[in-house]
Short mmCIF file of C-alpha atoms and ligand atoms in Angstrom, two decimals:
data_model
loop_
_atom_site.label_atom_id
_atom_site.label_comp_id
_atom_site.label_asym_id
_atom_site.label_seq_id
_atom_site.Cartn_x
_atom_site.Cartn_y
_atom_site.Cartn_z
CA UNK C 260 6.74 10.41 -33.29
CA UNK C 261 7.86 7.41 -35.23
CA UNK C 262 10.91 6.63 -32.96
CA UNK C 263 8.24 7.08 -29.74
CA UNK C 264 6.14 4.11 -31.13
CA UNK C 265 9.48 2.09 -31.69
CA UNK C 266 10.27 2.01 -28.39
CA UNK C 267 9.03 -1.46 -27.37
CA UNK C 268 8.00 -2.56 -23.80
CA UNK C 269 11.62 -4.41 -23.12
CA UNK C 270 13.10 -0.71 -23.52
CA UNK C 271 10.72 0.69 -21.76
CA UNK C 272 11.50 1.99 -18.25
CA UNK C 273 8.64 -0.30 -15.69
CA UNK C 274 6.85 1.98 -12.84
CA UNK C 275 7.65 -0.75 -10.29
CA UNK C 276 9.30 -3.48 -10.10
CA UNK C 277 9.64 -6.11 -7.68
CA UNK C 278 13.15 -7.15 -6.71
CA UNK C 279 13.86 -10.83 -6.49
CA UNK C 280 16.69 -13.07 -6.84
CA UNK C 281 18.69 -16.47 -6.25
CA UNK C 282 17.59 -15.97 -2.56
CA UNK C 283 13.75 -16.27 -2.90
CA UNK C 284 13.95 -18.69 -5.45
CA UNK C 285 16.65 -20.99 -3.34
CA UNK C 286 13.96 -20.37 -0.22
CA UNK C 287 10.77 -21.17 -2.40
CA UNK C 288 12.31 -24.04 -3.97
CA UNK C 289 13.15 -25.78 -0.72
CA UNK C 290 9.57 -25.10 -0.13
CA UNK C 291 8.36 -27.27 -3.24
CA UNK C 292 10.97 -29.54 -2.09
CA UNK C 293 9.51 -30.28 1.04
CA UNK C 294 6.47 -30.94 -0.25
CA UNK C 295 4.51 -28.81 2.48
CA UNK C 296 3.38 -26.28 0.21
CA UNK C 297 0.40 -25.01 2.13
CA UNK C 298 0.41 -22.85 5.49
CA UNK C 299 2.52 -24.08 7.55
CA UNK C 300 6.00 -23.58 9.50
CA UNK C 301 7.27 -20.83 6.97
CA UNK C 302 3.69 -18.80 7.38
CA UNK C 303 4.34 -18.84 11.07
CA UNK C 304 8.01 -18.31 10.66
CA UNK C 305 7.05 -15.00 8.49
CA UNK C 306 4.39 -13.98 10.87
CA UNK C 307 6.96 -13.73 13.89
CA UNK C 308 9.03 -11.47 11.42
CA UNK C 309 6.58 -9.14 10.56
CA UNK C 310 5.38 -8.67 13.71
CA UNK C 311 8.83 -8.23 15.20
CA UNK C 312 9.25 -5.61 12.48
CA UNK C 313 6.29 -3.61 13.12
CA UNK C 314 6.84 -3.49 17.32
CA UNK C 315 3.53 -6.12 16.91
CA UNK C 316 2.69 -8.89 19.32
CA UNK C 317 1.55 -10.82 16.80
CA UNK C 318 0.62 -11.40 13.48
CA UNK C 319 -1.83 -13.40 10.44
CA UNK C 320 -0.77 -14.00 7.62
CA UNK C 321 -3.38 -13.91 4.51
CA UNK C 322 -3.75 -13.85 0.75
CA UNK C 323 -3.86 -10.23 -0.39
CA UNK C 324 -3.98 -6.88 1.73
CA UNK C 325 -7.72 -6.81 0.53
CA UNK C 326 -8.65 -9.91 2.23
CA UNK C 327 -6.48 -8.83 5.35
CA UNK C 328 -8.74 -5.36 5.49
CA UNK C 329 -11.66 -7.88 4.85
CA UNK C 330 -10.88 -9.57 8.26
CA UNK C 331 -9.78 -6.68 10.30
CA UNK C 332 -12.82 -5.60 9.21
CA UNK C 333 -15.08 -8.05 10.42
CA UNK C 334 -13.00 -8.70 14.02
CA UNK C 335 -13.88 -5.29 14.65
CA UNK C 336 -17.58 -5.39 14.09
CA UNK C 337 -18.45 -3.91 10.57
CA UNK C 338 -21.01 -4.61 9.09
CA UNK C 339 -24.14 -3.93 7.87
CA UNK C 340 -25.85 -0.86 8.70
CA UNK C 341 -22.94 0.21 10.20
CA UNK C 342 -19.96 2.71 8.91
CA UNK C 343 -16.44 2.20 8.13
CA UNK C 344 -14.21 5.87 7.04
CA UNK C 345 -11.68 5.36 4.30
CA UNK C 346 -10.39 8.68 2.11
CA UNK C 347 -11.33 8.88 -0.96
CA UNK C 348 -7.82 9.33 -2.33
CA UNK C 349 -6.54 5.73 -2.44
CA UNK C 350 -7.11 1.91 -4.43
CA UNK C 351 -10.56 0.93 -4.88
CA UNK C 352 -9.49 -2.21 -2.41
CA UNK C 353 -10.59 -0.33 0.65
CA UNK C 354 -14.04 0.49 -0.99
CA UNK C 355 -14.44 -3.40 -2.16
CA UNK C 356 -13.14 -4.55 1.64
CA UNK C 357 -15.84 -2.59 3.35
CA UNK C 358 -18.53 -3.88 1.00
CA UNK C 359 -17.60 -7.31 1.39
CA UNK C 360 -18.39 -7.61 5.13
CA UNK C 361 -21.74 -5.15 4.21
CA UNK C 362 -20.99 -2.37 5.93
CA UNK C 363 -21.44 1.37 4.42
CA UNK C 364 -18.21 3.20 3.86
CA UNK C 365 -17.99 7.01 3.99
CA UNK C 366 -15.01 8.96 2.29
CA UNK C 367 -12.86 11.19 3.93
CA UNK C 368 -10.82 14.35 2.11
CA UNK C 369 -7.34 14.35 2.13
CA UNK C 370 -5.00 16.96 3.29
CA UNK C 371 -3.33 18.63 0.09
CA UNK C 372 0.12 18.49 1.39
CA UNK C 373 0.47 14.56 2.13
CA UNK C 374 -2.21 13.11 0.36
CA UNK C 375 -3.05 11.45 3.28
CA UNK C 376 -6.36 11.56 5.27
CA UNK C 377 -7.18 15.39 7.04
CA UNK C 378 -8.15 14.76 10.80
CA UNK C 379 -10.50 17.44 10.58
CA UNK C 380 -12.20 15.89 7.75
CA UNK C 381 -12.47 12.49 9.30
CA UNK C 382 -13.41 13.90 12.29
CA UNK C 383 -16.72 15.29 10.85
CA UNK C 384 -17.92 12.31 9.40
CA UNK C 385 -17.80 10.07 12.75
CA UNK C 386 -21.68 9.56 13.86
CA UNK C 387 -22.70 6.92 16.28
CA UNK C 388 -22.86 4.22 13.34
CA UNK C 389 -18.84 3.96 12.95
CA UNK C 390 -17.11 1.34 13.83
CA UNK C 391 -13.62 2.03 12.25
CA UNK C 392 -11.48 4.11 10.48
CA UNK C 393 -8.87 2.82 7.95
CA UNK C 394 -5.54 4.98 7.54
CA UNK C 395 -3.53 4.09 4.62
CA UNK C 396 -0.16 6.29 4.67
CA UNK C 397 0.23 7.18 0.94
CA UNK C 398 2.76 6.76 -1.03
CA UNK C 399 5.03 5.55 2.22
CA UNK C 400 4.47 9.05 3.85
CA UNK C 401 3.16 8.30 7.32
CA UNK C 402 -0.36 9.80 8.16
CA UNK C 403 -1.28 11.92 11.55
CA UNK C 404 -1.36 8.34 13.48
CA UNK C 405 -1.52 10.57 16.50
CA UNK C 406 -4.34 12.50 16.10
CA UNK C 407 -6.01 10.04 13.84
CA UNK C 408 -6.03 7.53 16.83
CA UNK C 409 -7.74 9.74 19.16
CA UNK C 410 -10.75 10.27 17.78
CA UNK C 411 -12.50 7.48 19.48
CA UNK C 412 -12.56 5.30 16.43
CA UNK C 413 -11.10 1.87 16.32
CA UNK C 414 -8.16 2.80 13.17
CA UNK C 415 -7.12 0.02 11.03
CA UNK C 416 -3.55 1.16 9.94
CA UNK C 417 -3.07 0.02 6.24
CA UNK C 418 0.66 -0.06 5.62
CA UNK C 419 0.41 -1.62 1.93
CA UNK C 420 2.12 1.01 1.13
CA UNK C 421 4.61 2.03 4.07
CA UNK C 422 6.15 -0.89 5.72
CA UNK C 423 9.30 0.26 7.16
CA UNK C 424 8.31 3.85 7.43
CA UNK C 425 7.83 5.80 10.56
CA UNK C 426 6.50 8.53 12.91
CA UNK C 427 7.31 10.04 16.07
CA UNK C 428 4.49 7.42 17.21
CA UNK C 429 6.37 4.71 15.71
CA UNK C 430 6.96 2.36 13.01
CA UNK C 431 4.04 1.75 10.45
CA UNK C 432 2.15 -0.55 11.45
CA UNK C 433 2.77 -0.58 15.79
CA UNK C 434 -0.35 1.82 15.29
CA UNK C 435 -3.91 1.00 15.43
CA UNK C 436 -5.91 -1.65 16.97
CA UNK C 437 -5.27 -3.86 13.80
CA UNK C 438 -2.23 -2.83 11.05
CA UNK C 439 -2.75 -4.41 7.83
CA UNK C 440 0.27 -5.00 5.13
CA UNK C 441 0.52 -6.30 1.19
CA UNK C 442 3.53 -7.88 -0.51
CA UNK C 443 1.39 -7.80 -3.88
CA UNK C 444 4.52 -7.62 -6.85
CA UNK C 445 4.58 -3.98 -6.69
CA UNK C 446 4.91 -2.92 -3.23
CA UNK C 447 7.79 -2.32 -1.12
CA UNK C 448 8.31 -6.23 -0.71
CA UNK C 449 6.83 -8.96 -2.37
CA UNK C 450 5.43 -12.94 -1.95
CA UNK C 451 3.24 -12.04 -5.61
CA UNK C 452 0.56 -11.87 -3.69
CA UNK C 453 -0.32 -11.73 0.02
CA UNK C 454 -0.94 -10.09 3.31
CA UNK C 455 -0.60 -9.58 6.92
CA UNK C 456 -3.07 -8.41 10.04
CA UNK C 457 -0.38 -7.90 12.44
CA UNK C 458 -2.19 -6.57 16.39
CA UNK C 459 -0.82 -6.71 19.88
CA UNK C 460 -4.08 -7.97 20.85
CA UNK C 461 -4.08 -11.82 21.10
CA UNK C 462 -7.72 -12.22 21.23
CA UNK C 463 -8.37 -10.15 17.32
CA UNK C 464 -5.71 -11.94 15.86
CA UNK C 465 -7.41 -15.38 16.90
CA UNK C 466 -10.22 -14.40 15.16
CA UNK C 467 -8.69 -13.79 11.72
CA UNK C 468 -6.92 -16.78 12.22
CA UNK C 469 -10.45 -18.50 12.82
CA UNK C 470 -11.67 -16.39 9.74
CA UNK C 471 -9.23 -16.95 7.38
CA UNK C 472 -9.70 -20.69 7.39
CA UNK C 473 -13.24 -22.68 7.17
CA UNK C 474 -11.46 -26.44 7.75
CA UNK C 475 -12.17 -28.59 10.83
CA UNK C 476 -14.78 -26.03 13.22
CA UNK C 477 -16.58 -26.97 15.63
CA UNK C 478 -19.33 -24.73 14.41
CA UNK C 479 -20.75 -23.56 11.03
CA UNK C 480 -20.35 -19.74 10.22
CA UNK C 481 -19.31 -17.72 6.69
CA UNK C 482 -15.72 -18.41 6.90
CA UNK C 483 -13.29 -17.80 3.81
CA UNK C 484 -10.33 -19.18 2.77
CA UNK C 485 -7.58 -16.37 2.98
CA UNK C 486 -4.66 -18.41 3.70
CA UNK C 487 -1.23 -17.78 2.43
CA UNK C 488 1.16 -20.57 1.19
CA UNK C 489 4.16 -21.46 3.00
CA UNK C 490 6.11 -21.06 -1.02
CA UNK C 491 5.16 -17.39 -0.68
CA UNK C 492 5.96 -16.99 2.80
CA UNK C 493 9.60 -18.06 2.23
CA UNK C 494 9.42 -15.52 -0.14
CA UNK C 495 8.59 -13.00 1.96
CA UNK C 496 10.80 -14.02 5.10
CA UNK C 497 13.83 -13.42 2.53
CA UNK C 498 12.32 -10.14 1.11
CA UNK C 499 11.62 -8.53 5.10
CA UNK C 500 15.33 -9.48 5.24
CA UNK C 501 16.37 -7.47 2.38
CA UNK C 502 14.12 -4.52 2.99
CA UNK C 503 16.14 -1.90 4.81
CA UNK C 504 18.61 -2.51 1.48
CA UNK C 505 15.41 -2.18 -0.70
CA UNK C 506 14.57 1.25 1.49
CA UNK C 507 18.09 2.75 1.01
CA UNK C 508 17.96 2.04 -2.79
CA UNK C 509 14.70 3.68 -2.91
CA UNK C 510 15.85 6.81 -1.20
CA UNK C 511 19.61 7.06 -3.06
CA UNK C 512 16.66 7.36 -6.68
CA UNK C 513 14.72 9.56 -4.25
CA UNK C 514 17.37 11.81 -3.73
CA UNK C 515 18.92 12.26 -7.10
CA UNK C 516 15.47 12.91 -8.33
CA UNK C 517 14.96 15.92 -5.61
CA UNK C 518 18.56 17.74 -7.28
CA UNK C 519 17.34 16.58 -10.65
CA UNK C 520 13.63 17.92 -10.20
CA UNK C 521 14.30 20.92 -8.30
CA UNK C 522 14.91 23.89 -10.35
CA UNK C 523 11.19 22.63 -12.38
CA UNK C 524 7.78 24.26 -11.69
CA UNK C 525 6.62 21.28 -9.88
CA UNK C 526 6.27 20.36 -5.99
CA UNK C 527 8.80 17.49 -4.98
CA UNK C 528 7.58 14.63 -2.51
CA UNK C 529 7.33 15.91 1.29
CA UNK C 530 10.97 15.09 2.59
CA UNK C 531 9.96 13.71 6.04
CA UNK C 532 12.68 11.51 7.64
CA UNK C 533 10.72 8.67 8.53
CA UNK C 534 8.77 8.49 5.33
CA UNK C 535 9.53 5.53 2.92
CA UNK C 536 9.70 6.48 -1.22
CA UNK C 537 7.18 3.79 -1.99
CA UNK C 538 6.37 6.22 -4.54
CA UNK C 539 7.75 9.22 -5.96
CA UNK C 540 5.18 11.84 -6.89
CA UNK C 541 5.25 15.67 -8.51
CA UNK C 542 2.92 18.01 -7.71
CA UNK C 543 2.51 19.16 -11.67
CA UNK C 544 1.01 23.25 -11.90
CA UNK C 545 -1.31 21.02 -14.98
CA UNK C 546 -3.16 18.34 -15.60
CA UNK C 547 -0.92 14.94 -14.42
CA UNK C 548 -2.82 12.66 -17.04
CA UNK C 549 -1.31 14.45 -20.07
CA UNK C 550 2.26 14.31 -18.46
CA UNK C 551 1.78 10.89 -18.31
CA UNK C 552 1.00 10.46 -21.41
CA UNK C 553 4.20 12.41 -22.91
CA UNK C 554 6.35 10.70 -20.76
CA UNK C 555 4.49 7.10 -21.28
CA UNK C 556 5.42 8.31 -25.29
CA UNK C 557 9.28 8.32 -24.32
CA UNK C 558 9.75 4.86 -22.94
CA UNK C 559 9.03 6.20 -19.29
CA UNK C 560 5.86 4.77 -17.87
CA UNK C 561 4.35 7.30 -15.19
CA UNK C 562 0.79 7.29 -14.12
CA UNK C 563 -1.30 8.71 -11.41
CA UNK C 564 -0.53 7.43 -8.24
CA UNK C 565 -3.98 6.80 -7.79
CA UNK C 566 -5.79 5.66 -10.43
CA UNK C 567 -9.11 7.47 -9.87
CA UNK C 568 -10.64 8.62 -6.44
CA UNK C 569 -13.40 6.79 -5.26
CA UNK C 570 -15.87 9.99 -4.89
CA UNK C 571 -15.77 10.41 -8.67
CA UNK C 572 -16.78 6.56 -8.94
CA UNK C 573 -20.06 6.88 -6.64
CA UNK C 574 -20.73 11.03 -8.01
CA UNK C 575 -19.78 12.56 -5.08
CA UNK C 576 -19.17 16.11 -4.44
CA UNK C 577 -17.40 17.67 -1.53
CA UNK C 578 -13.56 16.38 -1.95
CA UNK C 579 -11.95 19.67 -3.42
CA UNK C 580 -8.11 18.12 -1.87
CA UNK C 581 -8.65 14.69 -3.38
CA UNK C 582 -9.99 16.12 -6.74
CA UNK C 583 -6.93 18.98 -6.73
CA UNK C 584 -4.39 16.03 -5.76
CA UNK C 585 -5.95 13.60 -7.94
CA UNK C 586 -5.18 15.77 -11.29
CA UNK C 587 -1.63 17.50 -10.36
CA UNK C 588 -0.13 14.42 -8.58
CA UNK C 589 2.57 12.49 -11.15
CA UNK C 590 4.17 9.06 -9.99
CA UNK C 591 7.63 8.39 -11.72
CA UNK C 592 9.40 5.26 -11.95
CA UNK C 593 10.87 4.17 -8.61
CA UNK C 594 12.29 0.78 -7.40
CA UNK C 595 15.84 -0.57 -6.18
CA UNK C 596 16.14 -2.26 -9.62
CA UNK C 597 16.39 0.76 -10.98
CA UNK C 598 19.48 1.40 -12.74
CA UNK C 599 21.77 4.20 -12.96
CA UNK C 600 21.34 4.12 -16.71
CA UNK C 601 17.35 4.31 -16.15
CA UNK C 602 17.33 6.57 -13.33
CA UNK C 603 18.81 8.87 -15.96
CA UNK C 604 16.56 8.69 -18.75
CA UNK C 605 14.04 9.26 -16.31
CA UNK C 606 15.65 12.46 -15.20
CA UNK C 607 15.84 13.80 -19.08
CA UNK C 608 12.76 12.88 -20.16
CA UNK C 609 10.66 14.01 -16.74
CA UNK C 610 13.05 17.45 -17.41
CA UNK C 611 12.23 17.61 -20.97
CA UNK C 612 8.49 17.26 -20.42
CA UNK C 613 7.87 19.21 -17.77
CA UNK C 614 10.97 22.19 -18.44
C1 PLP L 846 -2.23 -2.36 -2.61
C2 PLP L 846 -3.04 -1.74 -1.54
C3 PLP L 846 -4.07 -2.46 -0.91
C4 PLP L 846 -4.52 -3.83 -1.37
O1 PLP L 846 -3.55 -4.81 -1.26
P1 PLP L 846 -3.69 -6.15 -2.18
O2 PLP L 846 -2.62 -7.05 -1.65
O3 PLP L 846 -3.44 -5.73 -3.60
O4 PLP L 846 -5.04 -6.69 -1.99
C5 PLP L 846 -4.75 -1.85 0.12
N1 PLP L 846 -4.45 -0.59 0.51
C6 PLP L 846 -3.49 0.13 -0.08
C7 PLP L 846 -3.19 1.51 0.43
C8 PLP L 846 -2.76 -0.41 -1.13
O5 PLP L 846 -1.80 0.32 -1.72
#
């Protein structure tokens, strides 16, 4: 007990991590240098990358992956009295995007072996008011892009938490009439905070470009200011460079968890090839809140992957995967910072707990 309390938050073994080093601060120094801090050749420079990456045409860059949903969003149409389809099992952020352009969103169940949003589910909710569907792909675990797609809903891919995975229908993100990405400090790669709307059609991505800026238009129309700063887009034009090493470091702790966790009374992440270990999450036989807890006691901070669903915000019923997910699912410590030394403490104490 007494030694549990010790344990300060230095010693402590962080969830996530972001990843940074003499690079980005070499690249974001030069930035300051310049004195061209705002958007402006590196933004461009990074949104060329990223869309190269994802198999995109092109791509806008933003200030969160919020405000990027907010735009794809309203390009697309939503707004009030009309519906937008986002699971239920995922970050409030899709919830606050849809309310911020007015329209009405309706939650989807997920399927209780990804996580990720069940076709058959979404499919029942469509009525003549919806204008888009968003499809995050949890935890870096791709969703059914293929059947998701052809329901005859405009799909907003958001890959906040899945750039560089993929699917037989291709990368994250080369999906969907508008793909939406974060580099907020914990995901896959980072600029602290910021976002991309990346689209192979020419014509959406002016319009977030128009939208994400209110200077110097010829006409007067709720605009924001969503912009991203060229300091953080040299960060992120050195992160996209370093991510396959970042995704190779995540799957070497991804793997040595799988031997580790194996012989335990818990489900192990779905081991799909093209998946991406943004996180790595148990399927506990009890309650994930109290694992947490124990494990949060021994220096090891685990949570639930999702914080809370959003049915259980607004009193809904009807989401039996979500809730099931919600309480078994346990996210461990995973990043490429990682160390060996941490890696195994997280091993003995996940083993200890849940053994
Ligand atoms: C983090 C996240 C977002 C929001 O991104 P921000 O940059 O934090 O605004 C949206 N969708 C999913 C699935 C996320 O994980």
């Amino acid at each position: 007990m007494h030694s549990d309390t010790l344990r300060t938050s230095e010693t402590a073994v962080p969830h996530s991590r972001p990843t940074l080093g003499e690079e980005e601060v070499a690249a974001v120094s030069r930035v300051i240098a310049s004195g061209r801090v705002a958007q402006g050749e590196k933004v461009r420079k990074f949104e060329e990358d990223l869309a190269r990456f994802a198999g995109r045409k092109g791509a806008a860059a933003v200030s969160s992956g919020t405000a990027g949903l907010v735009l794809a969003l309203a390009v697309l149409g939503a707004g009030p009295e009309r519906e937008v389809i986002i699971p239920s099992y995922v970050c409030t952020a899709l919830f606050h995007a849809v309310r911020q352009v007015g329209a009405v969103p309706v939650l989807a169940d997920a399927d209780p072996a990804t996580g990720n949003l069940d076709p058959e589910d979404v499919e029942q909710k469509i009525t003549k008011k919806t204008v888009a569907l968003i499809v995050p792909h949890m935890f870096g675990l791709m969703a059914d892009m293929d059947r998701l797609s052809k329901l005859g809903v405009p799909v907003i891919e958001d890959c906040a938490q899945a750039i560089g995975a993929k699917s037989g229908a291709g990368p994250a993100g080369s999906g969907g009439v508008l793909s939406v990405f974060s580099f907020y400090a914990t995901k896959v790669i980072c600029t602290g905070e910021g976002g991309m709307v990346a689209s192979d059609s020419e014509d959406l991505l002016e319009r977030v470009r128009d939208l994400r800026d209110y200077d110097e238009k010829p006409d007067l129309r709720v605009r924001c200011n969503y912009k991203m700063t060229d300091m953080a887009a040299a960060m992120g034009i050195v992160q996209l460079r370093r991510l396959i090493g970042f995704l190779a470091a995540r799957a070497e702790i991804a793997k040595k968890y799988d031997r580790a966790f194996a012989p335990l009374e818990a489900s192990l992440p779905p081991n799909d090839p093209g998946r991406i270990y943004f996180r790595y999450v148990l399927g506990l036989p009890g309650e994930a809140g109290e694992a947490a807890a124990a494990l949060r006691a021994r220096g090891i901070s685990c949570a639930r992957p999702v914080f809370r669903p959003l049915h259980s915000y607004l009193g809904l019923a009807g989401f039996a995967n979500t809730e099931r997910l919600w309480r078994s699912s346990l996210s461990v410590p995973i990043h490429p910072s990682l160390s060996e030394e941490d890696c195994g403490r997280v091993i003995a104490a996940v083993t200890e707990v849940l053994g």
